[in-house]
Structures are given as C-alpha cells and as structure tokens.
Short mmCIF file of C-alpha atoms in Angstrom, two decimals:
data_model
loop_
_atom_site.label_atom_id
_atom_site.label_comp_id
_atom_site.label_asym_id
_atom_site.label_seq_id
_atom_site.Cartn_x
_atom_site.Cartn_y
_atom_site.Cartn_z
CA UNK A 89 -50.74 -32.79 43.69
CA UNK A 90 -47.57 -31.16 42.21
CA UNK A 91 -48.58 -27.57 43.01
CA UNK A 92 -48.92 -28.48 46.71
CA UNK A 93 -45.36 -29.94 46.74
CA UNK A 94 -43.95 -26.80 45.10
CA UNK A 95 -45.93 -24.57 47.46
CA UNK A 96 -44.56 -26.47 50.49
CA UNK A 97 -41.00 -26.25 49.12
CA UNK A 98 -41.35 -22.49 48.52
CA UNK A 99 -42.81 -22.00 52.02
CA UNK A 100 -39.96 -24.02 53.55
CA UNK A 101 -37.39 -21.71 51.85
CA UNK A 102 -39.23 -18.62 53.12
CA UNK A 103 -39.22 -20.04 56.66
CA UNK A 104 -35.49 -20.80 56.46
CA UNK A 105 -34.75 -17.27 55.25
CA UNK A 106 -36.94 -15.78 58.00
CA UNK A 107 -35.19 -17.92 60.63
CA UNK A 108 -31.75 -16.91 59.38
CA UNK A 109 -32.65 -13.23 59.48
CA UNK A 110 -33.91 -13.51 63.05
CA UNK A 111 -30.72 -15.01 64.47
CA UNK A 112 -29.62 -12.74 67.31
CA UNK A 113 -26.56 -10.60 66.69
CA UNK A 114 -24.81 -12.77 64.11
CA UNK A 115 -23.93 -9.79 61.93
CA UNK A 116 -25.50 -6.97 63.91
CA UNK A 117 -23.31 -3.90 64.34
CA UNK A 118 -21.77 -3.50 67.78
CA UNK A 119 -20.84 -0.40 69.75
CA UNK A 120 -17.47 0.84 68.52
CA UNK A 121 -17.82 -0.58 65.00
CA UNK A 122 -16.68 1.63 62.13
CA UNK A 123 -19.40 3.34 60.10
CA UNK A 124 -20.07 6.10 57.62
CA UNK A 125 -23.85 6.41 58.14
CA UNK A 126 -26.18 5.90 61.09
CA UNK A 127 -28.09 3.16 59.26
CA UNK A 128 -24.90 1.08 59.26
CA UNK A 129 -25.17 1.07 63.06
CA UNK A 130 -28.90 0.37 63.27
CA UNK A 131 -31.73 0.27 60.76
CA UNK A 132 -34.09 0.82 63.72
CA UNK A 133 -32.52 4.21 64.39
CA UNK A 134 -31.57 3.46 68.01
CA UNK A 135 -27.84 3.84 67.38
CA UNK A 136 -25.82 6.66 65.88
CA UNK A 137 -22.68 6.88 63.74
CA UNK A 138 -20.31 9.38 65.36
CA UNK A 139 -18.35 10.65 62.37
CA UNK A 140 -16.16 12.84 64.60
CA UNK A 141 -14.27 9.65 65.50
CA UNK A 142 -11.72 8.11 63.09
CA UNK A 143 -13.54 5.70 60.78
CA UNK A 144 -16.84 6.51 62.50
CA UNK A 145 -17.98 4.93 65.79
CA UNK A 146 -21.32 3.19 66.31
CA UNK A 147 -22.79 4.46 69.56
CA UNK A 148 -25.96 5.53 71.34
CA UNK A 149 -26.37 9.12 72.55
CA UNK A 150 -27.74 10.11 75.98
CA UNK A 151 -27.44 6.64 77.46
CA UNK A 152 -28.47 5.83 81.00
CA UNK A 153 -27.15 3.20 83.43
CA UNK A 154 -27.54 -0.33 82.02
CA UNK A 155 -28.99 0.97 78.73
CA UNK A 156 -26.04 -0.10 76.53
CA UNK A 157 -26.62 -3.85 76.79
CA UNK A 158 -23.94 -6.52 76.93
CA UNK A 159 -21.58 -5.02 74.33
CA UNK A 160 -21.49 -1.46 75.65
CA UNK A 161 -20.81 0.71 78.66
CA UNK A 162 -22.49 4.07 79.34
CA UNK A 163 -19.88 6.81 79.73
CA UNK A 164 -20.52 10.43 80.73
CA UNK A 165 -17.97 12.81 79.19
CA UNK A 166 -17.21 16.24 80.73
CA UNK A 167 -19.21 15.52 83.91
CA UNK A 168 -18.02 18.73 85.58
CA UNK A 169 -19.45 20.91 82.82
CA UNK A 170 -23.24 20.40 82.75
CA UNK A 171 -23.72 22.36 79.51
CA UNK A 172 -21.03 20.35 77.71
CA UNK A 173 -21.52 16.93 79.31
CA UNK A 174 -23.04 14.09 77.32
CA UNK A 175 -23.34 10.33 77.75
CA UNK A 176 -22.51 7.79 75.06
CA UNK A 177 -22.55 4.00 74.77
CA UNK A 178 -18.95 2.93 74.22
CA UNK A 179 -17.64 -0.51 73.23
CA UNK A 180 -16.69 -2.63 76.27
CA UNK A 181 -13.18 -4.06 76.31
CA UNK A 182 -10.76 -5.97 78.51
CA UNK A 183 -7.61 -5.02 76.62
CA UNK A 184 -6.38 -3.21 73.51
CA UNK A 185 -6.92 -6.35 71.41
CA UNK A 186 -10.68 -5.96 71.91
CA UNK A 187 -10.65 -2.56 70.13
CA UNK A 188 -10.24 -1.91 66.42
CA UNK A 189 -7.23 -0.19 64.84
CA UNK A 190 -6.50 3.37 66.09
CA UNK A 191 -8.48 2.69 69.30
CA UNK A 192 -7.29 1.63 72.76
CA UNK A 193 -8.94 0.13 75.83
CA UNK A 194 -9.09 2.59 78.75
CA UNK A 195 -10.94 3.14 81.99
CA UNK A 196 -12.48 6.55 82.72
CA UNK A 197 -9.77 7.23 85.30
CA UNK A 198 -7.05 6.44 82.72
CA UNK A 199 -8.38 9.24 80.51
CA UNK A 200 -7.22 11.70 83.15
CA UNK A 201 -8.67 14.89 84.55
CA UNK A 202 -9.73 18.17 83.05
CA UNK A 203 -7.59 21.28 83.43
CA UNK A 204 -7.97 22.43 87.08
CA UNK A 205 -7.40 26.04 86.05
CA UNK A 206 -10.79 26.16 84.27
CA UNK A 207 -13.11 28.43 86.32
CA UNK A 208 -16.02 26.72 88.02
CA UNK A 209 -14.37 23.29 88.26
CA UNK A 210 -13.75 22.19 91.82
CA UNK A 211 -11.78 19.11 92.91
CA UNK A 212 -13.71 16.04 94.12
CA UNK A 213 -15.07 16.33 97.65
CA UNK A 214 -13.69 12.94 98.72
CA UNK A 215 -11.74 9.98 97.36
CA UNK A 216 -14.86 7.79 97.11
CA UNK A 217 -16.64 10.15 94.72
CA UNK A 218 -17.05 8.15 91.53
CA UNK A 219 -17.48 11.03 89.12
CA UNK A 220 -15.56 14.14 90.05
CA UNK A 221 -16.03 17.49 88.36
CA UNK A 222 -12.40 17.40 87.14
CA UNK A 223 -12.76 14.00 85.48
CA UNK A 224 -12.83 13.94 81.67
CA UNK A 225 -15.20 10.97 81.79
CA UNK A 226 -16.94 8.60 84.18
CA UNK A 227 -18.80 5.33 83.79
CA UNK A 228 -22.43 5.65 84.87
CA UNK A 229 -23.08 1.88 84.90
CA UNK A 230 -22.65 -0.04 88.17
CA UNK A 231 -19.13 -1.26 87.24
CA UNK A 232 -17.32 2.09 87.48
CA UNK A 233 -13.98 0.55 86.46
CA UNK A 234 -15.28 -1.03 83.23
CA UNK A 235 -12.94 -0.20 80.34
CA UNK A 236 -14.08 0.98 76.91
CA UNK A 237 -12.59 1.63 73.46
CA UNK A 238 -11.48 5.23 72.79
CA UNK A 239 -9.37 6.91 70.13
CA UNK A 240 -5.65 6.31 70.55
CA UNK A 241 -3.82 9.57 71.25
#
C-alpha cells in the first residue's frame, strides 16, 4: 500500500515539473536579447547569437516574410547590394523603452539610405517602391513600417 502512495507522489512531481517546463515562452529568449553563445538564444539551434552587436543579439538569419513570429520582424539589410544583402529577425518595438540599453527603436526608413555615389546603386523607380536599392534596410513582412531594435549610434 505505501509504495503505491510514494509512487503516485513521485509521478505527480514529475508531471508538475514537465508541465512547468512546457509553459510557452515564460523564460524563452526573445529576438534582441543579449547573449554570448547561440545556445543562449535557442537550444533547438533555430536562433543565432550575433556577437557583432554590443552585448550580443539573439536573431535568426535568412528570415522570410512572417517567419519571425510575434516577437520579431524580418529585415533585409543592404537590399541594393545582392552579394552583401542578408535578412535577420529583429526585435519588434513601439518605442525606445521596448529595446534594451544601447539599442533604439527605428523603422527601416529612419535608418536612412546608402551612399548614392556607390557605383551600381540606382535611386528607387517610384515613391511607392517599398525597398529601394539605396535603402540601408527594408522590412520584408507585410507591415513595412514596423519598427525594430537596432544599435544606438
């Protein structure tokens, strides 16, 4: 009789621990979090720690539209330079208070344009073009004006 009670109690603790570990996002790293290794961003290996950013920056490389989930926005950097362009999941924000220290909340347009004197870069064909070859970055998700956390200059 007693061994069954102890077995049930031990099983109940294991179930509680399993339930606590499966809670969605309670302590899961978010895009833009600081990091020093990729495993701090994701043990599954689907996120990357960009150590080129101050304090590290949890991100996902080569994102596609809508692939960054609710906490991220897919941004294409250097769109006018196909060999240098790359897309990254950046932390979504509404204002500077949503970003950590040394980072600010900006839209792609607020980042400015590339140097027009660089050979091979032509100005946008029309005003409605969402990602011009002179832009430093553009959002590839449907909300082109979505802001994201970038390093403060």
